[in-house]
Amino acid sequence: MSDTVLELKNVSREYPGVPPVRAIDNVTLKVMSGEYTAIVGASGSGKSTLLNLIGTLDRPTEGSVFIDGVNTSQLRDRQVAGLRSARIGFVFQQFHLLEGMTAVDNVATGLIYQGASRRSRQERSTTALHRVGLGHRCDHTPAMMSGGERQRVAIARALVGDPAIVLADEPTGNLDSKTSDDIVALLERLNAEGSTIVVITHDRELAQRIPRRISLSDGQIVDDATTTKEHS
Ligand SMILES: Nc1ncnc2c1ncn2[C@@H]1O[C@H](COP(=O)(O)OP(=O)(O)OP(=O)(O)O)[C@@H](O)[C@H]1O
Ligand SMILES: [Mg+2]
């Protein structure tokens, strides 16, 4: 038995313009706890728009987004922000770390809305950095780190608040292939440890390693394939 952590019901997002762009067109979708899902599709197919809707960074023009069973369309912006900070972790292609802060302080920003003491935030951040293999880099700033290490810090920041779901938009887009493999392996391990992950990728090889693949074309889901693991 698994719970639905995310549900989209007939979600559309139209960007205003002449003519308007229907970037997401009537998408219905469920993600269950523990799933590892890729969103794939050509440039302009609506992947980032969809991830922003899933992550409640943007609101649909039509339809509803449910996070942990909560209908976000019925919440005010401040309530949505609270739900987002407690339940969703983000990883971006550009890492979005604060350059002047150590790794542990960067990760601790993921706990800012949780009202924990500074000491407990530092402890949880240190634990999260150990989980991503950076226990030895806690006091380094991003400038002292490789691209792969920076992305690990960003992943630790996404995980530290124990979110229901981790959303990643092209997490390996700025990394060389060896470093990408390490990040892919890390995401696989985190999923095996129980994290629910949705990742956007252009990388076909990466997508093939992900158990569920949702294909977008012109803002619509055109395929939703799950590879079931063979157990001997
Ligand atoms: N702020 C915006 N205003 C108007 N149109 C937009 C806006 N953002 C995206 N679009 C349009 O919506 C469509 C989907 O864009 P989106 O960024 O979601 O694509 P994507 O699949 O993430 O592409 P890429 O792989 O290049 O990142 C595109 O046609 C794009 O031009
Ligand atoms: Mg995009």
Short mmCIF file of C-alpha atoms and ligand atoms in Angstrom, two decimals:
data_model
loop_
_atom_site.label_atom_id
_atom_site.label_comp_id
_atom_site.label_asym_id
_atom_site.label_seq_id
_atom_site.Cartn_x
_atom_site.Cartn_y
_atom_site.Cartn_z
CA MET A 1 0.00 0.00 0.00
CA SER A 2 1.37 3.39 -0.88
CA ASP A 3 -0.04 6.87 -0.49
CA THR A 4 -0.60 9.43 -3.19
CA VAL A 5 1.82 12.27 -2.51
CA LEU A 6 0.95 14.25 -5.60
CA GLU A 7 -2.08 14.48 -7.83
CA LEU A 8 -2.91 16.75 -10.76
CA LYS A 9 -6.52 16.85 -11.94
CA ASN A 10 -7.14 18.32 -15.41
CA VAL A 11 -4.38 20.87 -14.98
CA SER A 12 -3.73 23.47 -17.68
CA ARG A 13 -1.39 26.46 -17.72
CA GLU A 14 -1.82 29.12 -20.32
CA TYR A 15 0.73 31.93 -20.66
CA PRO A 16 -0.89 35.16 -21.82
CA GLY A 17 0.11 36.50 -25.24
CA VAL A 18 -1.21 36.86 -28.75
CA PRO A 19 -1.99 34.06 -29.24
CA PRO A 20 -1.72 32.64 -25.70
CA VAL A 21 0.58 29.61 -25.17
CA ARG A 22 -1.09 26.57 -23.63
CA ALA A 23 2.14 25.20 -22.12
CA ILE A 24 0.32 22.51 -20.11
CA ASP A 25 -2.89 21.16 -21.57
CA ASN A 26 -5.29 19.16 -19.41
CA VAL A 27 -2.80 16.99 -17.53
CA THR A 28 -4.04 14.41 -15.03
CA LEU A 29 -1.40 12.52 -13.09
CA LYS A 30 -0.70 10.76 -9.78
CA VAL A 31 2.61 10.11 -8.06
CA MET A 32 2.70 7.59 -5.23
CA SER A 33 4.98 7.65 -2.22
CA GLY A 34 8.34 6.03 -3.00
CA GLU A 35 8.10 6.42 -6.78
CA TYR A 36 11.01 7.63 -8.92
CA THR A 37 9.66 9.37 -12.02
CA ALA A 38 11.27 11.08 -14.99
CA ILE A 39 9.57 13.76 -17.06
CA VAL A 40 10.92 13.69 -20.61
CA GLY A 41 10.10 15.57 -23.78
CA ALA A 42 11.48 17.94 -26.40
CA SER A 43 12.53 21.48 -25.58
CA GLY A 44 9.37 23.58 -25.21
CA SER A 45 7.14 20.57 -24.50
CA GLY A 46 6.21 21.97 -21.08
CA LYS A 47 8.48 20.07 -18.67
CA SER A 48 9.60 23.04 -16.55
CA THR A 49 6.10 24.49 -16.56
CA LEU A 50 4.78 21.16 -15.28
CA LEU A 51 7.46 20.94 -12.58
CA ASN A 52 6.68 24.50 -11.44
CA LEU A 53 3.00 23.56 -11.16
CA ILE A 54 3.80 20.35 -9.27
CA GLY A 55 6.09 22.33 -6.98
CA THR A 56 3.41 25.00 -6.35
CA LEU A 57 5.80 27.69 -7.60
CA ASP A 58 3.15 28.50 -10.19
CA ARG A 59 -0.62 28.09 -10.19
CA PRO A 60 -2.63 26.42 -12.96
CA THR A 61 -5.06 28.43 -15.06
CA GLU A 62 -7.41 25.45 -14.83
CA GLY A 63 -7.55 22.32 -12.70
CA SER A 64 -6.16 21.43 -9.27
CA VAL A 65 -2.85 20.32 -7.77
CA PHE A 66 -3.01 18.17 -4.61
CA ILE A 67 0.05 17.78 -2.37
CA ASP A 68 -0.32 15.06 0.28
CA GLY A 69 -4.07 15.14 -0.40
CA VAL A 70 -4.32 18.91 0.14
CA ASN A 71 -5.98 20.83 -2.69
CA THR A 72 -3.57 23.75 -3.17
CA SER A 73 -6.02 25.68 -5.33
CA GLN A 74 -8.07 26.29 -2.18
CA LEU A 75 -5.12 27.75 -0.26
CA ARG A 76 -3.90 31.33 -0.06
CA ASP A 77 -0.38 32.09 -1.30
CA ARG A 78 1.05 32.14 2.23
CA GLN A 79 -0.49 28.77 3.02
CA VAL A 80 0.85 27.34 -0.22
CA ALA A 81 4.32 28.67 0.66
CA GLY A 82 4.13 26.94 4.04
CA LEU A 83 3.07 23.64 2.49
CA ARG A 84 5.82 23.96 -0.13
CA SER A 85 8.58 24.58 2.40
CA ALA A 86 7.46 21.68 4.58
CA ARG A 87 6.68 19.09 1.91
CA ILE A 88 8.67 19.81 -1.27
CA GLY A 89 12.42 19.83 -1.93
CA PHE A 90 13.86 21.43 -5.08
CA VAL A 91 17.02 20.75 -7.05
CA PHE A 92 17.90 22.92 -10.07
CA GLN A 93 20.36 22.72 -12.93
CA GLN A 94 22.14 25.88 -11.68
CA PHE A 95 22.37 24.61 -8.06
CA HIS A 96 21.18 27.99 -6.64
CA LEU A 97 23.52 27.91 -3.65
CA LEU A 98 24.46 31.01 -1.64
CA GLU A 99 28.12 31.62 -2.52
CA GLY A 100 29.18 33.27 0.73
CA MET A 101 27.83 30.51 2.97
CA THR A 102 29.35 27.20 3.99
CA ALA A 103 27.80 23.94 2.80
CA VAL A 104 26.20 23.31 6.17
CA ASP A 105 24.65 26.79 6.25
CA ASN A 106 23.41 26.41 2.68
CA VAL A 107 21.72 23.14 3.61
CA ALA A 108 20.28 24.71 6.77
CA THR A 109 18.38 27.24 4.66
CA GLY A 110 16.16 24.27 3.76
CA LEU A 111 14.95 24.30 7.39
CA ILE A 112 14.38 28.00 7.79
CA TYR A 113 10.59 27.72 8.00
CA GLN A 114 10.62 24.82 10.43
CA GLY A 115 11.21 26.78 13.61
CA ALA A 116 14.02 24.53 14.86
CA SER A 117 16.90 25.90 16.94
CA ARG A 118 20.10 26.88 15.18
CA ARG A 119 21.89 23.98 16.79
CA SER A 120 19.36 21.40 15.66
CA ARG A 121 19.36 22.92 12.15
CA GLN A 122 23.14 22.55 12.01
CA GLU A 123 22.93 18.95 13.21
CA ARG A 124 20.31 17.99 10.67
CA SER A 125 22.26 19.74 7.90
CA THR A 126 25.44 17.90 8.82
CA THR A 127 23.53 14.60 8.72
CA ALA A 128 22.09 15.47 5.29
CA LEU A 129 25.58 16.30 3.98
CA HIS A 130 26.82 12.92 5.21
CA ARG A 131 23.93 11.24 3.38
CA VAL A 132 25.09 12.74 0.08
CA GLY A 133 28.73 11.85 0.74
CA LEU A 134 29.91 15.33 1.71
CA GLY A 135 30.52 14.88 5.42
CA HIS A 136 34.10 16.10 4.85
CA ARG A 137 33.02 19.33 3.12
CA CYS A 138 30.61 20.83 5.67
CA ASP A 139 32.63 24.01 6.18
CA HIS A 140 33.52 24.61 2.54
CA THR A 141 31.81 27.32 0.52
CA PRO A 142 30.50 26.57 -2.98
CA ALA A 143 33.48 28.40 -4.52
CA MET A 144 35.75 25.69 -3.07
CA MET A 145 33.69 22.88 -4.59
CA SER A 146 33.35 21.02 -7.88
CA GLY A 147 30.08 21.07 -9.85
CA GLY A 148 29.17 17.60 -8.62
CA GLU A 149 29.84 18.59 -5.01
CA ARG A 150 27.71 21.72 -5.42
CA GLN A 151 24.85 19.65 -6.73
CA ARG A 152 25.22 17.28 -3.76
CA VAL A 153 24.90 20.27 -1.42
CA ALA A 154 21.74 21.30 -3.29
CA ILE A 155 20.39 17.76 -2.97
CA ALA A 156 21.17 17.75 0.77
CA ARG A 157 19.30 21.07 1.07
CA ALA A 158 16.31 19.55 -0.75
CA LEU A 159 16.30 16.52 1.58
CA VAL A 160 17.04 18.09 4.93
CA GLY A 161 13.44 18.99 5.75
CA ASP A 162 12.32 15.41 5.03
CA PRO A 163 9.99 16.42 2.17
CA ALA A 164 7.20 14.25 0.77
CA ILE A 165 8.64 14.77 -2.69
CA VAL A 166 11.90 15.95 -4.27
CA LEU A 167 11.64 17.78 -7.62
CA ALA A 168 14.70 18.14 -9.82
CA ASP A 169 14.85 20.15 -13.07
CA GLU A 170 17.80 18.90 -15.19
CA PRO A 171 19.99 18.16 -12.12
CA THR A 172 22.82 16.87 -14.31
CA GLY A 173 22.47 19.54 -17.01
CA ASN A 174 25.62 21.42 -15.94
CA LEU A 175 27.76 18.39 -15.12
CA ASP A 176 30.17 16.27 -17.14
CA SER A 177 29.15 12.66 -17.83
CA LYS A 178 31.17 11.07 -15.02
CA THR A 179 29.82 13.53 -12.45
CA SER A 180 26.32 13.07 -13.86
CA ASP A 181 26.62 9.33 -13.27
CA ASP A 182 27.51 9.97 -9.63
CA ILE A 183 24.50 12.25 -9.17
CA VAL A 184 22.22 9.70 -10.88
CA ALA A 185 23.55 6.97 -8.59
CA LEU A 186 22.96 9.23 -5.58
CA LEU A 187 19.35 9.89 -6.60
CA GLU A 188 18.85 6.13 -7.08
CA ARG A 189 20.16 5.45 -3.60
CA LEU A 190 18.00 8.17 -2.04
CA ASN A 191 14.96 6.69 -3.80
CA ALA A 192 15.90 3.21 -2.51
CA GLU A 193 16.05 4.77 0.96
CA GLY A 194 12.46 5.98 0.53
CA SER A 195 12.55 9.41 -1.13
CA THR A 196 9.88 10.16 -3.73
CA ILE A 197 11.61 11.84 -6.67
CA VAL A 198 10.45 13.53 -9.88
CA VAL A 199 13.24 14.53 -12.24
CA ILE A 200 13.18 16.37 -15.55
CA THR A 201 15.84 15.24 -17.96
CA HIS A 202 16.92 15.59 -21.57
CA ASP A 203 19.38 12.76 -21.01
CA ARG A 204 17.96 9.59 -22.58
CA GLU A 205 20.44 7.36 -20.80
CA LEU A 206 19.48 8.80 -17.45
CA ALA A 207 15.77 8.52 -18.27
CA GLN A 208 16.16 4.84 -19.14
CA ARG A 209 17.49 4.17 -15.62
CA ILE A 210 14.44 5.74 -14.00
CA PRO A 211 11.59 3.30 -13.28
CA ARG A 212 8.72 5.55 -14.46
CA ARG A 213 8.90 7.85 -17.47
CA ILE A 214 6.24 10.41 -18.34
CA SER A 215 6.61 11.82 -21.87
CA LEU A 216 5.30 15.28 -22.69
CA SER A 217 4.54 16.71 -26.10
CA ASP A 218 2.90 20.08 -26.64
CA GLY A 219 1.87 20.22 -22.99
CA GLN A 220 0.15 16.83 -22.98
CA ILE A 221 1.17 13.45 -21.55
CA VAL A 222 1.71 11.19 -24.57
CA ASP A 223 3.24 8.24 -22.71
CA ASP A 224 3.56 7.05 -19.10
CA ALA A 225 5.70 3.91 -18.88
CA THR A 226 6.76 1.99 -15.80
CA THR A 227 9.57 -0.56 -15.81
CA THR A 228 8.88 -3.19 -13.20
CA LYS A 229 11.94 -4.62 -11.52
CA GLU A 230 12.50 -8.33 -12.12
CA HIS A 231 13.16 -10.19 -8.89
CA SER A 232 14.74 -13.62 -9.18
N1 LIG B 1 6.82 32.85 -18.96
C1 LIG B 1 6.40 32.43 -20.15
N2 LIG B 1 5.63 33.20 -20.94
C2 LIG B 1 5.19 32.76 -22.14
N3 LIG B 1 5.45 31.55 -22.65
C3 LIG B 1 6.22 30.71 -21.90
C4 LIG B 1 6.74 31.10 -20.61
N4 LIG B 1 7.47 30.08 -20.11
C5 LIG B 1 7.40 29.10 -21.03
N5 LIG B 1 6.66 29.46 -22.10
C6 LIG B 1 6.33 28.63 -23.27
O1 LIG B 1 5.67 27.46 -22.81
C7 LIG B 1 6.14 26.31 -23.49
C8 LIG B 1 6.71 25.31 -22.50
O2 LIG B 1 7.88 25.85 -21.91
P1 LIG B 1 8.74 25.06 -20.82
O3 LIG B 1 9.77 25.98 -20.32
O4 LIG B 1 7.83 24.42 -19.84
O5 LIG B 1 9.41 23.91 -21.74
P2 LIG B 1 10.51 22.81 -21.38
O6 LIG B 1 9.95 21.50 -21.81
O7 LIG B 1 10.94 22.93 -19.97
O8 LIG B 1 11.72 23.20 -22.36
P3 LIG B 1 13.33 23.06 -22.16
O9 LIG B 1 13.63 21.60 -22.35
O10 LIG B 1 13.88 23.91 -23.25
O11 LIG B 1 13.68 23.55 -20.79
C9 LIG B 1 7.13 26.81 -24.52
O12 LIG B 1 6.44 26.96 -25.75
C10 LIG B 1 7.57 28.15 -23.99
O13 LIG B 1 7.93 29.02 -25.04
MG MG B 2 12.78 23.42 -19.04
#
